[in-house]
Amino acid sequence: MTKDAMNRVDISTNQGHPGPPDWTLADAETVSTLFLSLTVPLQRSPKDLRDRVESMLRSHGEPLRWAITSVDTAQQTVQVEAVVTQGRWTS
Amino acid sequence: MNPFASSSLHPSTPSTTDPYTVVFIVPTGIGAAIGGYAGDALPVARAIAQIADRLITHPNVMNGAQLYWPMPNSLYVEGYGLDQFAAGHWGLQPVRQNRVGLVLDQGIEPDLRLRHVQAADAARATLGLQITDYMVTDQPLGVELRTAASGATWGTIQNPGSLLRAVDRLMTTARAEAIAVVARFPDDAGSDALQDYRHGQGVDPLAGAEAVISHLVVRTFHIPCAHAPALSPLPPDPEVSPRSAAEELGYTFLPCVLVGLSRAPQFVTSQHASLTGRSPTSAIWANQVNAVVIPETACGGSALLSFSQSQAEIIAVGNNTTAMKASPDQLMIPVRRVQSYIEALGVLVSHKAGIHLAALDPHLSHLKPLA
């Protein structure tokens, strides 16, 4: 994690569910969803900020839904809440 | 004018001959004073659709459980697809009709499942919608609700793979072109959050999880999707707010979802290759958007950050308060601030007509020599 990555991370996950006893290996290749909140440095432009948020979320999974919920102008940071997915879907 | 005609495939900016295109966003699950309840931003959408040649909006705006108002010049675009559209990654391809596939959560009790199947059958018989045979997920989806520190609601699902398998089957076997998902949501009839919501206060406790479900389907399959929660009926309450009352009318919230999806645009990629095998020649792209209307405190979403880099006029509405604290000035997003949607409608009329707003103010200053 880089220096200007998250100051505070709150992560909860639903990973680890056992699944039914007749699961195959392919079935076990499941996706999981993960909620997290993180602090991101303000960037020079809204587009840079969007890209920075998504880049930081990608260190936890694939961004699914996120929003900047508040801005700290003194600290030059934004607070982000997000859900990312982990794992890979194969049909 | 044909609202879905396009003068070119992928123009750099909107021209005066292009259809006037407005994106109307009220993010879900953030306690918006207008649009935070049961489809209660729909009257605003109807008003904007009278001004705009094309209105692009999303299920949270259009869905009023058993109430809906189809508009021929509106495009019903799920939030993840809207984010991709705003970023210029995906275009919107209008359609005459989609074949809608229905996914039902295995966690829905038999009687409640029957109510939803009958709602779908009614949409076929009464509205003429094309709906495929339905899929029940191979596991309960296990929806879990969460309210975050900001006050926004979010959610996770325990078995997203089961949802994706059901969608895959509907697309491959039943040739579904859009997906309606009904997940069993936790009943929490006595909770303060639910009581507040029914009374027109606070944040919709279900909305954030609903968005996660539909985002997952759209991101994975690039297909229109929307969600309706399955819930046990609540006891009658004379204090239910008019803004929440649409969800008190029956056994399901599914009809509005089926209606919206039946004409939801398909997605095409920026490489002009259709994701769905349809011709992208009349697809609509982000750089054809003329104006975006958003609550002033909710400017921190992906779509708005993307639109802020475009030529679109962003209109930030002050009195649609939310739980968010992401204002445009803090995020360096140039906007036109208005107090209300009534004022926003006036701005849209002027913008469409090419009338500078200063001319509508009694105090018009003199021109000065340029320094």
XYZ file of C-alpha atoms in Angstrom:
462
model
C 0.000 0.000 0.000
C 1.458 3.340 -0.987
C 1.959 6.201 1.414
C -0.980 8.185 0.110
C -3.248 5.235 0.063
C -5.937 4.881 2.643
C -5.601 6.357 6.083
C -8.557 4.456 7.332
C -10.007 1.308 5.933
C -13.138 -0.338 7.148
C -13.760 -3.581 5.396
C -16.412 -6.164 5.890
C -16.841 -9.178 3.701
C -19.201 -12.032 3.134
C -16.497 -14.354 1.921
C -16.214 -17.842 3.343
C -19.748 -19.121 2.981
C -19.529 -22.910 2.816
C -21.856 -23.609 -0.105
C -23.924 -26.725 -0.493
C -22.188 -30.106 -0.053
C -22.502 -31.065 -3.713
C -20.509 -28.131 -5.048
C -18.112 -28.822 -7.863
C -14.781 -27.080 -8.280
C -16.214 -24.892 -11.022
C -19.096 -23.837 -8.802
C -16.678 -22.926 -6.044
C -15.112 -20.329 -8.314
C -17.480 -17.728 -6.958
C -17.544 -14.001 -6.808
C -17.855 -12.273 -3.474
C -18.932 -8.720 -2.697
C -17.063 -6.549 -0.266
C -17.989 -3.206 1.303
C -15.226 -0.777 2.138
C -14.634 2.809 3.008
C -11.425 4.658 2.285
C -9.807 8.059 2.152
C -8.466 9.309 -1.169
C -6.353 12.428 -1.829
C -8.061 15.173 -3.826
C -6.712 15.403 -7.368
C -6.226 18.269 -9.821
C -9.378 17.501 -11.795
C -12.604 15.565 -11.287
C -11.494 13.074 -13.937
C -8.197 12.481 -12.161
C -10.120 12.042 -8.935
C -12.439 9.484 -10.521
C -9.462 7.573 -11.900
C -7.635 7.728 -8.567
C -10.649 6.417 -6.648
C -11.040 3.503 -9.047
C -7.333 2.772 -8.976
C -7.319 2.606 -5.188
C -10.449 0.466 -5.135
C -8.786 -1.974 -7.540
C -6.247 -2.846 -4.876
C -9.184 -4.500 -3.055
C -11.144 -5.919 -5.980
C -13.067 -4.821 -9.022
C -15.080 -1.612 -8.350
C -18.815 -2.235 -8.567
C -20.418 0.847 -7.020
C -18.823 3.760 -5.222
C -19.434 7.346 -4.216
C -17.520 10.193 -2.671
C -19.557 10.854 0.457
C -17.693 13.877 1.854
C -14.782 16.188 1.157
C -12.218 17.390 3.692
C -10.849 20.571 2.156
C -8.410 21.134 5.016
C -6.821 17.714 4.582
C -7.359 17.743 0.810
C -8.981 14.328 0.903
C -12.306 12.764 0.051
C -14.114 9.956 1.829
C -15.282 7.125 -0.407
C -17.735 4.316 0.273
C -17.761 1.414 -2.136
C -18.629 -2.153 -2.902
C -16.068 -4.141 -4.880
C -16.148 -7.724 -6.059
C -13.468 -10.314 -5.514
C -13.010 -13.567 -7.361
C -13.816 -14.331 -10.937
C -17.022 -15.275 -12.682
C -16.801 -17.991 -15.311
C -19.894 -19.217 -17.049
C -37.948 15.320 -34.571
C -37.012 11.733 -34.005
C -35.560 11.839 -30.489
C -33.366 8.844 -31.190
C -31.957 10.078 -34.486
C -28.258 10.843 -34.482
C -26.459 13.092 -36.940
C -23.259 11.126 -36.664
C -22.026 8.018 -34.952
C -19.781 9.565 -32.372
C -19.694 13.374 -32.565
C -17.277 15.399 -30.456
C -19.885 17.809 -29.078
C -23.665 18.227 -29.354
C -24.767 20.379 -32.282
C -27.845 22.582 -32.473
C -29.495 20.046 -34.751
C -28.957 17.150 -32.366
C -31.834 16.159 -30.097
C -31.602 18.086 -26.820
C -30.486 15.419 -24.366
C -30.768 15.642 -20.583
C -29.425 13.213 -18.012
C -31.382 13.264 -14.752
C -29.717 11.625 -11.754
C -30.947 11.100 -8.210
C -28.555 8.547 -6.684
C -30.283 5.790 -4.756
C -29.846 5.054 -1.083
C -28.650 8.515 -0.019
C -31.851 9.898 1.467
C -32.664 12.359 -1.315
C -35.577 14.528 -0.221
C -37.029 14.079 -3.718
C -36.317 10.687 -5.260
C -35.215 8.984 -2.066
C -38.475 7.111 -1.616
C -40.882 5.232 -3.886
C -40.266 6.616 -7.354
C -40.977 10.103 -6.102
C -38.632 11.799 -8.580
C -40.815 10.555 -11.425
C -42.835 13.810 -11.622
C -39.562 15.710 -12.123
C -38.589 13.260 -14.866
C -41.958 13.765 -16.535
C -41.478 17.530 -16.476
C -37.928 17.318 -17.881
C -39.167 14.982 -20.608
C -41.476 17.772 -21.790
C -38.430 19.978 -22.420
C -35.853 17.446 -23.507
C -35.950 15.606 -26.804
C -34.270 12.733 -24.997
C -34.240 12.054 -21.266
C -31.698 9.609 -19.895
C -32.425 8.507 -16.355
C -32.251 5.454 -14.139
C -34.448 3.010 -12.238
C -34.387 4.901 -8.936
C -36.087 7.799 -10.674
C -38.554 5.787 -12.729
C -39.562 2.930 -10.429
C -42.654 3.438 -8.314
C -43.375 -0.214 -7.465
C -46.761 -0.764 -9.150
C -46.769 2.814 -10.457
C -44.825 3.823 -13.547
C -45.084 6.313 -16.391
C -43.488 5.189 -19.639
C -42.277 8.076 -21.772
C -41.399 7.516 -25.418
C -38.411 9.880 -25.286
C -36.900 8.470 -22.079
C -34.086 5.965 -21.752
C -34.054 3.732 -18.656
C -30.411 3.072 -17.845
C -29.191 1.190 -14.783
C -26.581 2.977 -12.673
C -23.506 0.970 -13.669
C -24.433 1.399 -17.321
C -24.958 5.113 -16.692
C -21.457 5.373 -15.207
C -19.988 3.649 -18.276
C -22.068 5.840 -20.587
C -20.894 9.006 -18.812
C -17.276 7.881 -19.097
C -17.720 7.438 -22.851
C -17.092 3.704 -22.667
C -20.582 2.587 -23.607
C -23.231 4.011 -25.917
C -26.989 3.565 -25.596
C -28.833 1.820 -28.389
C -32.607 2.458 -28.269
C -34.826 -0.574 -28.879
C -38.481 -1.219 -29.633
C -38.790 -4.019 -27.113
C -36.561 -6.266 -25.045
C -37.241 -9.880 -24.182
C -37.087 -9.643 -20.379
C -35.764 -12.542 -18.320
C -36.852 -12.878 -14.698
C -34.560 -14.141 -11.914
C -36.227 -15.130 -8.655
C -34.188 -15.640 -5.501
C -34.458 -19.177 -4.120
C -34.914 -17.516 -0.727
C -38.384 -16.259 -1.700
C -41.168 -18.240 -0.027
C -43.560 -20.141 -2.383
C -46.543 -17.817 -1.919
C -44.421 -14.732 -2.438
C -42.785 -16.325 -5.474
C -46.233 -16.983 -6.930
C -47.157 -13.326 -6.476
C -44.109 -12.308 -8.512
C -44.708 -14.834 -11.268
C -48.284 -13.589 -11.500
C -47.055 -9.992 -11.706
C -44.907 -11.025 -14.674
C -47.812 -12.893 -16.275
C -49.999 -9.826 -15.771
C -47.397 -7.641 -17.493
C -47.497 -10.050 -20.445
C -51.279 -10.196 -20.669
C -52.181 -6.613 -19.770
C -49.238 -4.627 -21.115
C -48.050 -6.890 -23.925
C -44.520 -7.253 -22.582
C -42.321 -10.097 -23.770
C -41.087 -12.019 -20.740
C -39.232 -15.327 -20.850
C -39.760 -18.301 -18.568
C -38.154 -17.490 -15.234
C -35.108 -18.822 -13.389
C -34.933 -19.554 -9.678
C -31.389 -19.170 -8.342
C -29.672 -22.394 -7.301
C -28.972 -20.928 -3.864
C -30.600 -18.220 -1.743
C -28.896 -14.962 -2.660
C -28.475 -13.936 0.975
C -28.932 -10.176 0.773
C -27.304 -8.315 3.673
C -28.085 -4.662 4.320
C -25.705 -2.052 5.663
C -25.872 1.601 6.574
C -22.469 3.230 6.246
C -20.930 6.049 8.257
C -22.172 8.618 5.739
C -25.764 7.535 6.263
C -25.945 5.965 2.806
C -27.226 2.430 2.540
C -25.206 -0.298 0.865
C -25.412 -4.040 0.799
C -23.706 -7.253 -0.103
C -25.012 -10.609 -1.281
C -23.724 -13.908 0.024
C -24.087 -15.833 -3.219
C -23.471 -13.547 -6.183
C -22.309 -16.538 -8.246
C -25.791 -18.017 -7.988
C -27.273 -14.797 -9.372
C -24.809 -14.753 -12.256
C -25.479 -18.403 -13.133
C -29.209 -17.698 -13.332
C -28.670 -14.677 -15.576
C -26.297 -16.620 -17.795
C -28.906 -19.349 -18.231
C -31.637 -16.855 -19.097
C -29.421 -15.239 -21.718
C -28.168 -18.423 -23.296
C -31.267 -20.624 -23.056
C -34.165 -18.174 -23.096
C -32.361 -15.471 -25.146
C -33.217 -12.807 -22.585
C -32.174 -9.289 -23.615
C -32.784 -7.599 -20.252
C -32.882 -8.989 -16.728
C -35.290 -8.339 -13.866
C -34.026 -9.644 -10.532
C -36.231 -10.222 -7.514
C -34.217 -10.915 -4.370
C -35.626 -11.760 -0.958
C -34.749 -8.869 1.298
C -34.724 -9.128 5.094
C -38.035 -8.224 6.754
C -37.389 -5.721 9.450
C -40.858 -4.346 10.033
C -40.106 -2.911 13.438
C -36.900 -1.136 12.605
C -36.590 2.595 13.037
C -35.061 2.884 9.549
C -38.082 1.252 7.922
C -40.554 3.316 9.942
C -38.691 6.502 9.017
C -38.705 5.499 5.363
C -42.427 4.743 5.354
C -42.995 8.125 6.943
C -40.962 9.920 4.278
C -37.810 10.484 6.322
C -34.306 9.065 6.414
C -32.648 6.785 3.897
C -34.202 3.872 2.005
C -32.724 0.895 3.887
C -32.942 -1.403 0.835
C -31.791 0.826 -1.986
C -28.035 0.440 -1.702
C -28.208 -3.357 -1.810
C -30.584 -3.230 -4.771
C -28.083 -1.167 -6.714
C -25.271 -3.601 -5.927
C -27.330 -6.472 -7.367
C -28.182 -4.725 -10.626
C -24.668 -3.271 -10.994
C -23.216 -6.781 -10.759
C -25.433 -8.094 -13.555
C -24.826 -5.111 -15.830
C -21.076 -5.139 -15.265
C -20.813 -8.871 -15.920
C -23.143 -9.265 -18.886
C -23.464 -5.736 -20.352
C -27.224 -6.158 -20.421
C -29.992 -3.928 -19.021
C -30.989 -4.972 -15.514
C -33.098 -3.678 -12.652
C -34.109 -5.066 -9.292
C -37.259 -5.350 -7.221
C -37.118 -6.546 -3.608
C -39.397 -9.323 -2.364
C -40.782 -8.491 1.050
C -43.605 -9.644 3.272
C -46.556 -7.234 3.257
C -46.468 -4.637 6.008
C -49.400 -3.816 8.276
C -51.373 -0.744 7.192
C -50.079 2.522 8.644
C -52.100 5.748 8.333
C -48.915 7.793 8.699
C -47.275 6.475 5.511
C -45.877 9.393 3.517
C -47.234 10.063 0.028
C -43.603 9.822 -1.174
C -43.408 6.217 0.101
C -46.984 5.169 -0.540
C -46.384 3.589 -3.954
C -44.743 0.657 -2.184
C -47.827 0.013 -0.055
C -50.111 -0.864 -2.960
C -49.613 -4.556 -3.493
C -47.557 -7.672 -3.143
C -44.659 -6.848 -5.445
C -42.581 -3.925 -6.689
C -41.981 -5.723 -9.984
C -44.344 -4.062 -12.532
C -42.340 -0.824 -12.882
C -39.129 -2.826 -13.372
C -40.627 -4.945 -16.151
C -42.025 -1.885 -17.905
C -38.720 -0.018 -17.662
C -36.656 -2.949 -18.880
C -38.992 -3.727 -21.751
C -37.655 -0.633 -23.566
C -34.307 -0.096 -21.838
C -31.558 0.727 -24.347
C -28.936 -1.883 -25.077
C -25.287 -1.069 -24.505
C -22.733 -0.710 -27.290
C -19.009 -0.215 -26.854
C -16.956 2.819 -27.789
C -15.240 0.741 -30.436
C -18.603 0.768 -32.267
C -18.853 -2.980 -31.893
C -22.224 -3.929 -30.545
C -22.193 -5.853 -27.319
C -25.462 -7.430 -28.247
C -25.229 -7.977 -31.961
C -27.392 -4.934 -32.735
C -26.380 -2.202 -35.111
C -24.930 0.765 -33.187
C -25.681 3.315 -35.913
C -28.223 5.271 -33.876
C -26.518 4.850 -30.530
C -26.346 7.799 -28.145
C -23.021 8.795 -26.579
C -22.015 10.903 -23.604
C -20.733 13.726 -25.770
C -24.263 14.207 -27.120
C -25.533 15.107 -23.648
C -26.532 18.769 -23.312
C -27.399 18.965 -19.621
C -27.177 16.947 -16.423
C -29.446 17.539 -13.413
C -28.177 16.362 -10.008
C -28.788 17.071 -6.287
C -26.180 19.622 -5.230
C -24.742 17.578 -2.361
C -24.415 14.373 -4.414
C -21.758 15.352 -6.953
C -19.299 12.634 -5.912
C -20.460 9.809 -8.154
C -18.575 8.358 -11.068
C -21.074 9.568 -13.669
C -21.011 13.179 -12.555
C -17.219 13.291 -12.287
C -17.147 12.075 -15.883
C -19.775 14.528 -17.131
C -17.882 17.392 -15.478
C -15.245 16.979 -18.189
C -17.785 17.310 -20.994
C -19.596 20.227 -22.614
C -22.793 19.414 -20.737
C -24.361 22.064 -18.517
C -24.512 20.605 -15.023
C -27.449 21.889 -12.989
C -27.094 21.341 -9.236
C -30.372 21.457 -7.301
C -30.068 22.822 -3.784
C -33.316 21.855 -2.138
C -33.072 18.176 -3.027
C -31.040 17.533 0.104
C -29.249 14.213 0.644
C -27.076 12.499 3.242
C -24.027 13.189 1.062
C -21.591 16.058 1.573
C -19.969 16.167 -1.841
C -20.693 19.586 -3.264
C -19.491 20.728 -6.683
C -17.217 23.530 -5.515
C -15.330 21.180 -3.190
C -14.794 18.827 -6.114
C -13.914 21.598 -8.601
C -16.935 20.801 -10.767
C -18.368 23.810 -12.631
C -22.156 23.844 -12.234
C -25.138 26.117 -12.452
C -26.711 26.197 -9.004
C -30.480 26.395 -8.674
C -32.664 26.184 -5.646
C -35.343 23.828 -6.936
C -36.368 21.584 -9.796
C -38.857 24.243 -10.829
C -35.917 26.605 -11.345
C -33.945 23.832 -13.059
C -36.755 23.423 -15.578
C -36.464 27.105 -16.449
C -32.714 26.770 -16.933
C -33.270 23.799 -19.242
C -35.819 25.680 -21.335
C -33.431 28.622 -21.727
C -30.461 26.381 -22.432
C -32.342 24.459 -25.090
C -33.500 27.713 -26.694
C -30.018 29.213 -26.623
C -31.078 32.100 -24.395
C -28.466 33.420 -21.979
C -29.917 33.415 -18.479
C -28.601 36.897 -17.734
C -31.149 38.279 -20.184
C -33.947 36.949 -17.993
C -32.748 38.919 -14.968
C -33.908 42.539 -14.477
C -30.353 43.634 -13.620
C -28.408 43.255 -16.852
C -25.012 44.929 -16.625
C -23.331 46.960 -19.400
C -20.660 45.438 -21.581
C -17.138 46.658 -20.793
C -13.982 46.823 -22.881
C -12.037 43.600 -22.552
C -8.938 44.205 -20.434
